[in-house]
mmCIF file of C-alpha atoms in Angstrom:
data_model
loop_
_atom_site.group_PDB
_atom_site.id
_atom_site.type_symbol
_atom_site.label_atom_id
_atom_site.label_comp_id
_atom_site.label_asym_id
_atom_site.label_seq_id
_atom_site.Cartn_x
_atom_site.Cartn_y
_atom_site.Cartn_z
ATOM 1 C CA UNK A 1111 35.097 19.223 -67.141
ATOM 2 C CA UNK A 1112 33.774 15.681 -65.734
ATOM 3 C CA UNK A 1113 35.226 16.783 -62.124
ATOM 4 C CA UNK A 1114 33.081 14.913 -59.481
ATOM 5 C CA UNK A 1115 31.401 17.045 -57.138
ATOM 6 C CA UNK A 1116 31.514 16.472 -53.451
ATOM 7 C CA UNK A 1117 27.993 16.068 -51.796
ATOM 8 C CA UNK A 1118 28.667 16.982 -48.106
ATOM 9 C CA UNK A 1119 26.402 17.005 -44.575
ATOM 10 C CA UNK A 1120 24.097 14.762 -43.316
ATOM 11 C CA UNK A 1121 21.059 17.057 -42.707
ATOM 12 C CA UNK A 1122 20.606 18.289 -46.854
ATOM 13 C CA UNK A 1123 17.650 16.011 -47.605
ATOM 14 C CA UNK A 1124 18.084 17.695 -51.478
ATOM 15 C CA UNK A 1125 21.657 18.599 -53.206
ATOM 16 C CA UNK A 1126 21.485 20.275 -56.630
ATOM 17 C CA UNK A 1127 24.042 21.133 -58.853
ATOM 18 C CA UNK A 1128 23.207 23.233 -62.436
ATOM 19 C CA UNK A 1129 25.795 24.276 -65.056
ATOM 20 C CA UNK A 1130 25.876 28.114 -65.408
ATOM 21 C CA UNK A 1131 28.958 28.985 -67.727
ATOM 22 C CA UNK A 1132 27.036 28.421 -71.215
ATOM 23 C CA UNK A 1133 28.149 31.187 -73.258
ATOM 24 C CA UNK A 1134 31.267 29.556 -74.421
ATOM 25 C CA UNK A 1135 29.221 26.098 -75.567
ATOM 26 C CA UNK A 1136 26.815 25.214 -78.220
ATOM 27 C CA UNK A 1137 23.572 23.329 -77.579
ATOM 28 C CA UNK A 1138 24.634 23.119 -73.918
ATOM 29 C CA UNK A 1139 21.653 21.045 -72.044
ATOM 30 C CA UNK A 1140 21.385 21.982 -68.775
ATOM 31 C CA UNK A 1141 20.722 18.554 -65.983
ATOM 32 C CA UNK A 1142 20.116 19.039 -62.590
ATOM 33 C CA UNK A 1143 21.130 16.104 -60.542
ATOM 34 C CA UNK A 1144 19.385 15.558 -57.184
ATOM 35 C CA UNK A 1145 20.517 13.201 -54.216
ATOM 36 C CA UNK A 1146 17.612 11.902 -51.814
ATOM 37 C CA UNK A 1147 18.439 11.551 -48.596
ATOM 38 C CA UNK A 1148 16.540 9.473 -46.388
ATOM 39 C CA UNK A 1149 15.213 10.665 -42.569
ATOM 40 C CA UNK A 1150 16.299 8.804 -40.069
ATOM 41 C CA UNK A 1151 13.466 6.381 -38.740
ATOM 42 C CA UNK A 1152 12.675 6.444 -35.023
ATOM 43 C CA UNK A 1153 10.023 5.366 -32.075
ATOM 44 C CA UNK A 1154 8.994 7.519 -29.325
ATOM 45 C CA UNK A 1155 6.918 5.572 -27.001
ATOM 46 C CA UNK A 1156 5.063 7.496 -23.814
ATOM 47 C CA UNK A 1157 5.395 5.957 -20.573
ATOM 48 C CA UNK A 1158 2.630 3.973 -19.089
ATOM 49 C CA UNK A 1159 1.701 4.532 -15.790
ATOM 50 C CA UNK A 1160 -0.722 3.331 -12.732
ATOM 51 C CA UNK A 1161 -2.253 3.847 -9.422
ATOM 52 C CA UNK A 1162 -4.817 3.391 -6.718
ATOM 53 C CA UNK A 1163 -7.707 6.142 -6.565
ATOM 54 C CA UNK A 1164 -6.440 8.945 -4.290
ATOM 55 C CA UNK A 1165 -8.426 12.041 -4.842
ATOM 56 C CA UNK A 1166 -4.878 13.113 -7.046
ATOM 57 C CA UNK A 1167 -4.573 13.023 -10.928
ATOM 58 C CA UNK A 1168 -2.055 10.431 -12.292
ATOM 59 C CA UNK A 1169 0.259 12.157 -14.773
ATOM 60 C CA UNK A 1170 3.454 10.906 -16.338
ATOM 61 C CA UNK A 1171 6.104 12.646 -18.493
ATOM 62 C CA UNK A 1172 8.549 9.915 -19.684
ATOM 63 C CA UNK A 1173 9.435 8.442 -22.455
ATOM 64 C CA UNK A 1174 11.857 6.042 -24.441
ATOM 65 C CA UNK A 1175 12.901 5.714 -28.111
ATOM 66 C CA UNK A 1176 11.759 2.052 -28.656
ATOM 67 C CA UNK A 1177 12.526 1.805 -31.976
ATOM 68 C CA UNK A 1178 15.689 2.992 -34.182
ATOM 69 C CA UNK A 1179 18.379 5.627 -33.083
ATOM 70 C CA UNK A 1180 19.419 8.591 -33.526
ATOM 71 C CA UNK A 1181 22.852 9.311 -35.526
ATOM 72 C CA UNK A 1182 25.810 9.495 -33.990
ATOM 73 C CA UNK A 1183 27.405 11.380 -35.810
ATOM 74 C CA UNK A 1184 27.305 14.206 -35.394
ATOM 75 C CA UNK A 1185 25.925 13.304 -31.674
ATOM 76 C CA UNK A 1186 22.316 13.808 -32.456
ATOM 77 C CA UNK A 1187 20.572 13.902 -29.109
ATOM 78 C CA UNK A 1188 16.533 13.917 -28.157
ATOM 79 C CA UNK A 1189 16.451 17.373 -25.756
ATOM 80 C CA UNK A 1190 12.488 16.886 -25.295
ATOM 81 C CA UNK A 1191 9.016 15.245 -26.012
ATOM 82 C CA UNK A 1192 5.825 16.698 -24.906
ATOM 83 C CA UNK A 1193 3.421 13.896 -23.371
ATOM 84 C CA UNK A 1194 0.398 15.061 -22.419
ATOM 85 C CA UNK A 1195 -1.877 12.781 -20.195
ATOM 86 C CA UNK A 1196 -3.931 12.733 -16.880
ATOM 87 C CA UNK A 1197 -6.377 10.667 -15.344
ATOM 88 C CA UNK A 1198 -8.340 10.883 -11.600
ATOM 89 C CA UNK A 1199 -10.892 8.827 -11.211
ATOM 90 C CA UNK A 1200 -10.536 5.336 -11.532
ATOM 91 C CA UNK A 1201 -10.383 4.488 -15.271
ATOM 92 C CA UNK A 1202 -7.892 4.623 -18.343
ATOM 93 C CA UNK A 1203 -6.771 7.123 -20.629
ATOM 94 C CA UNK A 1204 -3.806 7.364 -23.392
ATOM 95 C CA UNK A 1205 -0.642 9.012 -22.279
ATOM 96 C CA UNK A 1206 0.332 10.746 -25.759
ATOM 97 C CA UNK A 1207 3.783 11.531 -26.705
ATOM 98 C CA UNK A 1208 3.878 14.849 -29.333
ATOM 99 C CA UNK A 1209 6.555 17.566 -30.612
ATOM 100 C CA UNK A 1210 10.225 15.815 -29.969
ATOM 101 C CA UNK A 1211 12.933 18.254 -30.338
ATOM 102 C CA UNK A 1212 16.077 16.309 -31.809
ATOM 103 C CA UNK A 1213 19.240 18.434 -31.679
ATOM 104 C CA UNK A 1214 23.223 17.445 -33.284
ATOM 105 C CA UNK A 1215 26.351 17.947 -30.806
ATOM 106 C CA UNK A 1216 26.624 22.384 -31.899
ATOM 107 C CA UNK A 1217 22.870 22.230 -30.644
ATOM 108 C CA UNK A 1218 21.301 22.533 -34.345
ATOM 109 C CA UNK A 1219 17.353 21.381 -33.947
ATOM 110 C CA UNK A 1220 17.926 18.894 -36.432
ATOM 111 C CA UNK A 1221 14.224 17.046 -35.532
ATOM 112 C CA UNK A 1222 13.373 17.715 -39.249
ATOM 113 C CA UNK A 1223 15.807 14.915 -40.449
ATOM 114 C CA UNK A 1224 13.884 12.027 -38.601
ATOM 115 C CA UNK A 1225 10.717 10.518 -39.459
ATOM 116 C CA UNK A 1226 9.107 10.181 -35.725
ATOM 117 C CA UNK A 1227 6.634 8.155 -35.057
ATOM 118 C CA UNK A 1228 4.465 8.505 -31.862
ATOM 119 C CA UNK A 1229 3.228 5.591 -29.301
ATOM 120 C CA UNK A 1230 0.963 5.947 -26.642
ATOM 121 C CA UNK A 1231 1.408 4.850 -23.052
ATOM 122 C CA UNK A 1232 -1.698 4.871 -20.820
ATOM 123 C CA UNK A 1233 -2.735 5.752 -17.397
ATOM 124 C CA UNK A 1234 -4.665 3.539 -14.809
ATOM 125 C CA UNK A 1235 -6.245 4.746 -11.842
ATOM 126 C CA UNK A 1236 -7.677 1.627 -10.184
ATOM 127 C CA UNK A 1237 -10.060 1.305 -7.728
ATOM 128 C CA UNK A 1238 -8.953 2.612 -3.978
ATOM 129 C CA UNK A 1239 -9.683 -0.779 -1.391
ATOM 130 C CA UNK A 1240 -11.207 -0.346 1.770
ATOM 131 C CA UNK A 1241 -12.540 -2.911 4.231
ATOM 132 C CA UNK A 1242 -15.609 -2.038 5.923
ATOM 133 C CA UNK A 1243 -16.251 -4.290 9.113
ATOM 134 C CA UNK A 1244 -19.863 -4.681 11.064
ATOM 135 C CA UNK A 1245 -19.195 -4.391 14.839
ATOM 136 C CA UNK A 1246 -20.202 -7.245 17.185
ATOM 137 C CA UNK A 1247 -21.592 -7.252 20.538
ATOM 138 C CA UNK A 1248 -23.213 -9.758 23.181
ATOM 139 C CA UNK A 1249 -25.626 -9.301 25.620
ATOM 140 C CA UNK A 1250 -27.734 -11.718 28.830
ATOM 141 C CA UNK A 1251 -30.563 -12.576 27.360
ATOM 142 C CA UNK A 1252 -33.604 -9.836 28.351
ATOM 143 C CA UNK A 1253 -36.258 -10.614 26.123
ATOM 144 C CA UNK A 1254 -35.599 -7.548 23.785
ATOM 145 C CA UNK A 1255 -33.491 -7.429 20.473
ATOM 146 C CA UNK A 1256 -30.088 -7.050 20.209
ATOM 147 C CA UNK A 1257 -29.011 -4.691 17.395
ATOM 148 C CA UNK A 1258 -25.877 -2.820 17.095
ATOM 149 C CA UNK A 1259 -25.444 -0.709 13.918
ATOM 150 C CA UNK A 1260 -21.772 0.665 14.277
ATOM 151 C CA UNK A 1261 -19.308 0.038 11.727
ATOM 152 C CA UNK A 1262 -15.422 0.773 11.225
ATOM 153 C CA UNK A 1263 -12.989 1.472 8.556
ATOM 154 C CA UNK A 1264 -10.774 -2.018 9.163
ATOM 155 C CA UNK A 1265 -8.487 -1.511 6.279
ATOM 156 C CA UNK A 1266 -7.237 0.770 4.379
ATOM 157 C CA UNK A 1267 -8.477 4.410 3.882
ATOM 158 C CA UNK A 1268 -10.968 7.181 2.403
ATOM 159 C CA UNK A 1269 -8.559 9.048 -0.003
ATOM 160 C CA UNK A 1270 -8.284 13.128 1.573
ATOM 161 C CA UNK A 1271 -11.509 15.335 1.477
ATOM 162 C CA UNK A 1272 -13.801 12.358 1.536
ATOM 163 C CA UNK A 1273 -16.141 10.594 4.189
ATOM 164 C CA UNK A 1274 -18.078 7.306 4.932
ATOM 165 C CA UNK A 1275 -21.273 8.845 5.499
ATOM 166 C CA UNK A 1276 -23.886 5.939 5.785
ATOM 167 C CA UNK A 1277 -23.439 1.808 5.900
ATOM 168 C CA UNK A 1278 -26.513 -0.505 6.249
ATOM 169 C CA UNK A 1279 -25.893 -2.715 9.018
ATOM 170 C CA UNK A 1280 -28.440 -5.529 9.278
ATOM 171 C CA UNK A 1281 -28.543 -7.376 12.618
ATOM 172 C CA UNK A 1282 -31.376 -8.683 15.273
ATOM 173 C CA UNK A 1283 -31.351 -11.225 17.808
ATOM 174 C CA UNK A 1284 -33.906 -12.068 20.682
ATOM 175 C CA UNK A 1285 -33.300 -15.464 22.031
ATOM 176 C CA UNK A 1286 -29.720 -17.361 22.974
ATOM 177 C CA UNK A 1287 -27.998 -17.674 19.777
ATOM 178 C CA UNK A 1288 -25.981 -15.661 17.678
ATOM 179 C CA UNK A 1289 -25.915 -14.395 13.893
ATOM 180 C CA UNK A 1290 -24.493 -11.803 11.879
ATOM 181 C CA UNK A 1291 -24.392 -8.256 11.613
ATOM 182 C CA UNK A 1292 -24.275 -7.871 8.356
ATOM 183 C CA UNK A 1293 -22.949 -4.687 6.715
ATOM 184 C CA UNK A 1294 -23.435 -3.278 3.140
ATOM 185 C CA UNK A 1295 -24.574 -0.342 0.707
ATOM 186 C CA UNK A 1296 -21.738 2.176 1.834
ATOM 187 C CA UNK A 1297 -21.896 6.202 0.817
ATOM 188 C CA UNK A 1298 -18.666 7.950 0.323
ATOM 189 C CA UNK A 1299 -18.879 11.534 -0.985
ATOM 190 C CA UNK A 1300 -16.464 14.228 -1.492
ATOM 191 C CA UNK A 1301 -16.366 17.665 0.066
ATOM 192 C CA UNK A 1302 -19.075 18.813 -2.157
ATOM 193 C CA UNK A 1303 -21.478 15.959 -1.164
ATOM 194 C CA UNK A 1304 -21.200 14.402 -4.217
ATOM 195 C CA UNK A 1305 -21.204 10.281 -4.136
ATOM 196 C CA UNK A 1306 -18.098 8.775 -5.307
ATOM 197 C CA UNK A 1307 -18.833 5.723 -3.903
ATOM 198 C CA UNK A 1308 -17.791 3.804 -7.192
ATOM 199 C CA UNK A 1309 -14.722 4.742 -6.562
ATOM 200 C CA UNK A 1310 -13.982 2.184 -4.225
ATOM 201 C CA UNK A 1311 -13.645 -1.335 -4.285
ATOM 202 C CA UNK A 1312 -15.663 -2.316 -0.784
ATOM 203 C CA UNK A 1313 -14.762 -5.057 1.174
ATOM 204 C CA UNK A 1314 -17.476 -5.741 3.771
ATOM 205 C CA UNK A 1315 -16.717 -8.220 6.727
ATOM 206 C CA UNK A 1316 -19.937 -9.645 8.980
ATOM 207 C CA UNK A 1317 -19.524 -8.818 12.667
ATOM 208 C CA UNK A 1318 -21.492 -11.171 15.272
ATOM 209 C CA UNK A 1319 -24.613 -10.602 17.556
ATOM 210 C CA UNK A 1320 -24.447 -13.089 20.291
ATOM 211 C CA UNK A 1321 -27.420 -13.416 23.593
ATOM 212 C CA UNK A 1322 -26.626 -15.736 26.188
ATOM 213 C CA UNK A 1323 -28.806 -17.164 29.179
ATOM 214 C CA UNK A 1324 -29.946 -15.693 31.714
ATOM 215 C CA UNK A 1325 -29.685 -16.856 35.250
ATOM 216 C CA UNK A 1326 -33.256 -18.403 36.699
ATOM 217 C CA UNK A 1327 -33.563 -19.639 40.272
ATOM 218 C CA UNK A 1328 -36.037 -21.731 40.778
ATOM 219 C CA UNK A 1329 -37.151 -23.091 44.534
ATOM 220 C CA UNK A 1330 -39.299 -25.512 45.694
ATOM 221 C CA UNK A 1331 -41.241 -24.265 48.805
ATOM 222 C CA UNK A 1332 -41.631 -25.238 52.362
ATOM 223 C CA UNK A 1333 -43.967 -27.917 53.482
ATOM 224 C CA UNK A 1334 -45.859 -29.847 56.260
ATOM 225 C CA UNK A 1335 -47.457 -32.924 56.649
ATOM 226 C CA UNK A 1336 -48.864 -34.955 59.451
ATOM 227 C CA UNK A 1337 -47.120 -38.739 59.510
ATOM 228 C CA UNK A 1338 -48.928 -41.143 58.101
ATOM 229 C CA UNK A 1339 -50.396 -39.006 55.587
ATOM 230 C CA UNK A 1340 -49.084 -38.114 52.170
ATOM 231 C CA UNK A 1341 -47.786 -34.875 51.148
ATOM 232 C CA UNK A 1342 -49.214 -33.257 48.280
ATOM 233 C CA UNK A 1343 -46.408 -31.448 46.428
ATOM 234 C CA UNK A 1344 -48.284 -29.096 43.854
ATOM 235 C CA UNK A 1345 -45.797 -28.886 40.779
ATOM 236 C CA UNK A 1346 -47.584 -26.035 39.162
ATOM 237 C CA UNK A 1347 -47.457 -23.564 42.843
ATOM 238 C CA UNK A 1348 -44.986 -25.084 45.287
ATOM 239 C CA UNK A 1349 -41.939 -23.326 44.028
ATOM 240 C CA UNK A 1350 -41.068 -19.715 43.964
ATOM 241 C CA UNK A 1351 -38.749 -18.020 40.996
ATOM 242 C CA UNK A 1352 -36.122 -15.734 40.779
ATOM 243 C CA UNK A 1353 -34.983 -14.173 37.307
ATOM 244 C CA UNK A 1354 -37.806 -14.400 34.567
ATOM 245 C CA UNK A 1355 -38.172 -12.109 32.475
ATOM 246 C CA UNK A 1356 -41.926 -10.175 31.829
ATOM 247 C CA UNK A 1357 -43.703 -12.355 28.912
ATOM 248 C CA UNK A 1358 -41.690 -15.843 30.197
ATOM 249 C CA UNK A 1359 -43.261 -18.187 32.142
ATOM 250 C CA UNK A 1360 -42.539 -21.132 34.482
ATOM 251 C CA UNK A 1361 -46.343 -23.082 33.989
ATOM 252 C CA UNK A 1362 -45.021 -26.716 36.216
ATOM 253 C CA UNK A 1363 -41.806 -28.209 38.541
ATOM 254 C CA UNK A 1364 -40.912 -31.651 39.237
ATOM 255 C CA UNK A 1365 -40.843 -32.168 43.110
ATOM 256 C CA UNK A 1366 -39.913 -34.872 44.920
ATOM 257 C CA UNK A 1367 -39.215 -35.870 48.815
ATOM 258 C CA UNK A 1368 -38.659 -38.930 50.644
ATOM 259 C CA UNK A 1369 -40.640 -37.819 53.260
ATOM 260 C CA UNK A 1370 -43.786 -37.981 50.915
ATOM 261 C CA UNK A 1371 -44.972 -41.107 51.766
ATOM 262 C CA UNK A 1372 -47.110 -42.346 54.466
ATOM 263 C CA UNK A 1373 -44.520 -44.460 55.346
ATOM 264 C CA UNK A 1374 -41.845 -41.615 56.030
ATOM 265 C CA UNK A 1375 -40.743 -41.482 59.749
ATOM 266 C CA UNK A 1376 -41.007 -37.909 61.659
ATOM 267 C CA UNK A 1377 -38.152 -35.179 60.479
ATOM 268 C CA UNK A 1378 -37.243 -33.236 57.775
ATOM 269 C CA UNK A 1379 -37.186 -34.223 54.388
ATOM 270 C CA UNK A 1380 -35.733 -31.936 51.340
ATOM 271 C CA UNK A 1381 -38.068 -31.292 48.695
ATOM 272 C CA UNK A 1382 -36.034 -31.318 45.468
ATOM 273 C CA UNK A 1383 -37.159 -29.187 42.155
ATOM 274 C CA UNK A 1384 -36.311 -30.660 38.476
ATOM 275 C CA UNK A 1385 -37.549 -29.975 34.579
ATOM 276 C CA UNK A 1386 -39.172 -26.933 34.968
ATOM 277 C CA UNK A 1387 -41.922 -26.520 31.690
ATOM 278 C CA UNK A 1388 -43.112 -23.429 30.659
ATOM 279 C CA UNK A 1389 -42.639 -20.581 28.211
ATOM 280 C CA UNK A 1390 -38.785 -19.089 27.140
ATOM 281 C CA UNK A 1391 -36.932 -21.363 29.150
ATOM 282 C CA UNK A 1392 -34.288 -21.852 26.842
ATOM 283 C CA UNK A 1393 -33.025 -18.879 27.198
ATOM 284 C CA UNK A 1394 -32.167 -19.171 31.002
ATOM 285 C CA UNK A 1395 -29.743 -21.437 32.958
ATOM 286 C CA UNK A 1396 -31.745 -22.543 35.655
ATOM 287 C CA UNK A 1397 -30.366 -23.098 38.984
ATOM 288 C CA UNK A 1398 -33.315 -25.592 41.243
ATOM 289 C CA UNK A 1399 -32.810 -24.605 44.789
ATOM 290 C CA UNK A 1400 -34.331 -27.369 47.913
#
């Protein structure tokens, strides 16, 4: 009877309407007329997420619609989104966003009217920083080496249920001077003994080694002449010393005296001891006694 029909909801995706009463009509042709109605275009994109290495997986459940919206009429809301994601060890994986449940204000799922697409976050677990510092140390000088192969955590941590087991510490000195103490090649492993060194980004910091001189005393000896004569100072015997250390040596001593002349009137003279030669005597601050 050319009445319109009223096409009515927003959630029919396909309306039809088919004649029925044909008995009273000749040559009737029957046409079904169907209305298309588009789903409603939206973006769900997964969080993305990050973290230093701490023994803990990194997860991350949120999520945004970052493209399009959902009707508002009649008060379509987005109730849930599964995102499924985790990562431990330092590295990246995808943080995927799956199965949104889109409901209308009487709580109808009405997900089945939107065309959803899906965008993955991800999920960094970076490196965990630690600073590993040599220790230093200082000794007289003794003729042996100095070495000191101690180490300490200096800044920040070893994440829970690990250890530093081992560092290399590489560090000798001998003679007055100083160098480093070099540290490197660190082991962390977990409780199970397993090396997860590589999970760590290792800072190493030098300590110092550092000898200094030794206290020598060296003192030329007592001696007599007749006047008139000369004295004969012997710079490789007439001394004595105090403070060398086994495998040093002190092979000659400058003397000298005023009263070593002939010339030099009865009394006492001081015999005075200067540039000592010999073997290691770099390592010493020498004090020359009369």
């Amino acid at each position: 009877d050319n009445n319109p029909f009223l096409l009515s909801g927003t959630h029919n995706p396909d309306i039809t309407f088919t004649p029925t009463d044909t008995d009273n009509y000749e040559n009737v042709t029957s046409n079904a007329v169907a209305v298309a109605v588009a789903k409603r275009a939206i973006t769900i994109t997964a969080d993305s997420d990050t973290k230093e290495y701490d023994g803990s997986a990194l997860t991350d459940s949120g999520y945004s619609i970052t493209s399009g919206t959902l009707a508002t009429s009649p008060n379509d809301s987005l109730d849930s989104v599964a995102v499924t994601g985790s990562q431990t060890v330092p590295n990246s994986t995808a943080n995927v966003p799956s199965d949104a449940v889109i409901t209308d204000g009487s709580n109808n799922d009405v997900t089945t009217s939107y065309q959803i697409s899906y965008v993955d976050g991800s999920l960094e677990v970076t490196k965990r920083a630690i600073t590993i510092t040599a220790a230093s140390d200082g000794k007289e000088y003794d003729g042996t080496a100095l070495s000191d192969s101690s180490y300490s955590i200096t800044s920040g941590s070893i994440a829970s249920g690990e250890g530093l087991d081992s560092v290399d510490v590489a560090g000798s000195l001998t003679n007055v001077g100083s160098v480093d103490n070099v540290p490197s090649s660190a082991v962390i492993s977990d409780s199970s003994s397993s090396d997860v060194t590589d999970r760590y980004e290792i800072t190493y910091v030098n300590g110092s080694l550092e000898v200094t001189q030794r206290a020598l005393t060296i003192t030329a000896n007592d001696e007599v002449k007749t006047q008139g004569e000369a004295a004969i100072l012997d710079v490789s015997s007439a001394f004595g010393v105090s403070g060398l250390v086994t495998g040093d040596e002190v092979t000659s001593v400058t003397l000298t005296s005023d009263g070593s002349g002939t010339s030099a009137d009865l009394g006492e003279y001081a015999i005075e001891a200067s540039l000592a030669q010999g073997t290691g005597l770099g390592n010493y601050s020498i004090d020359y006694v009369e």
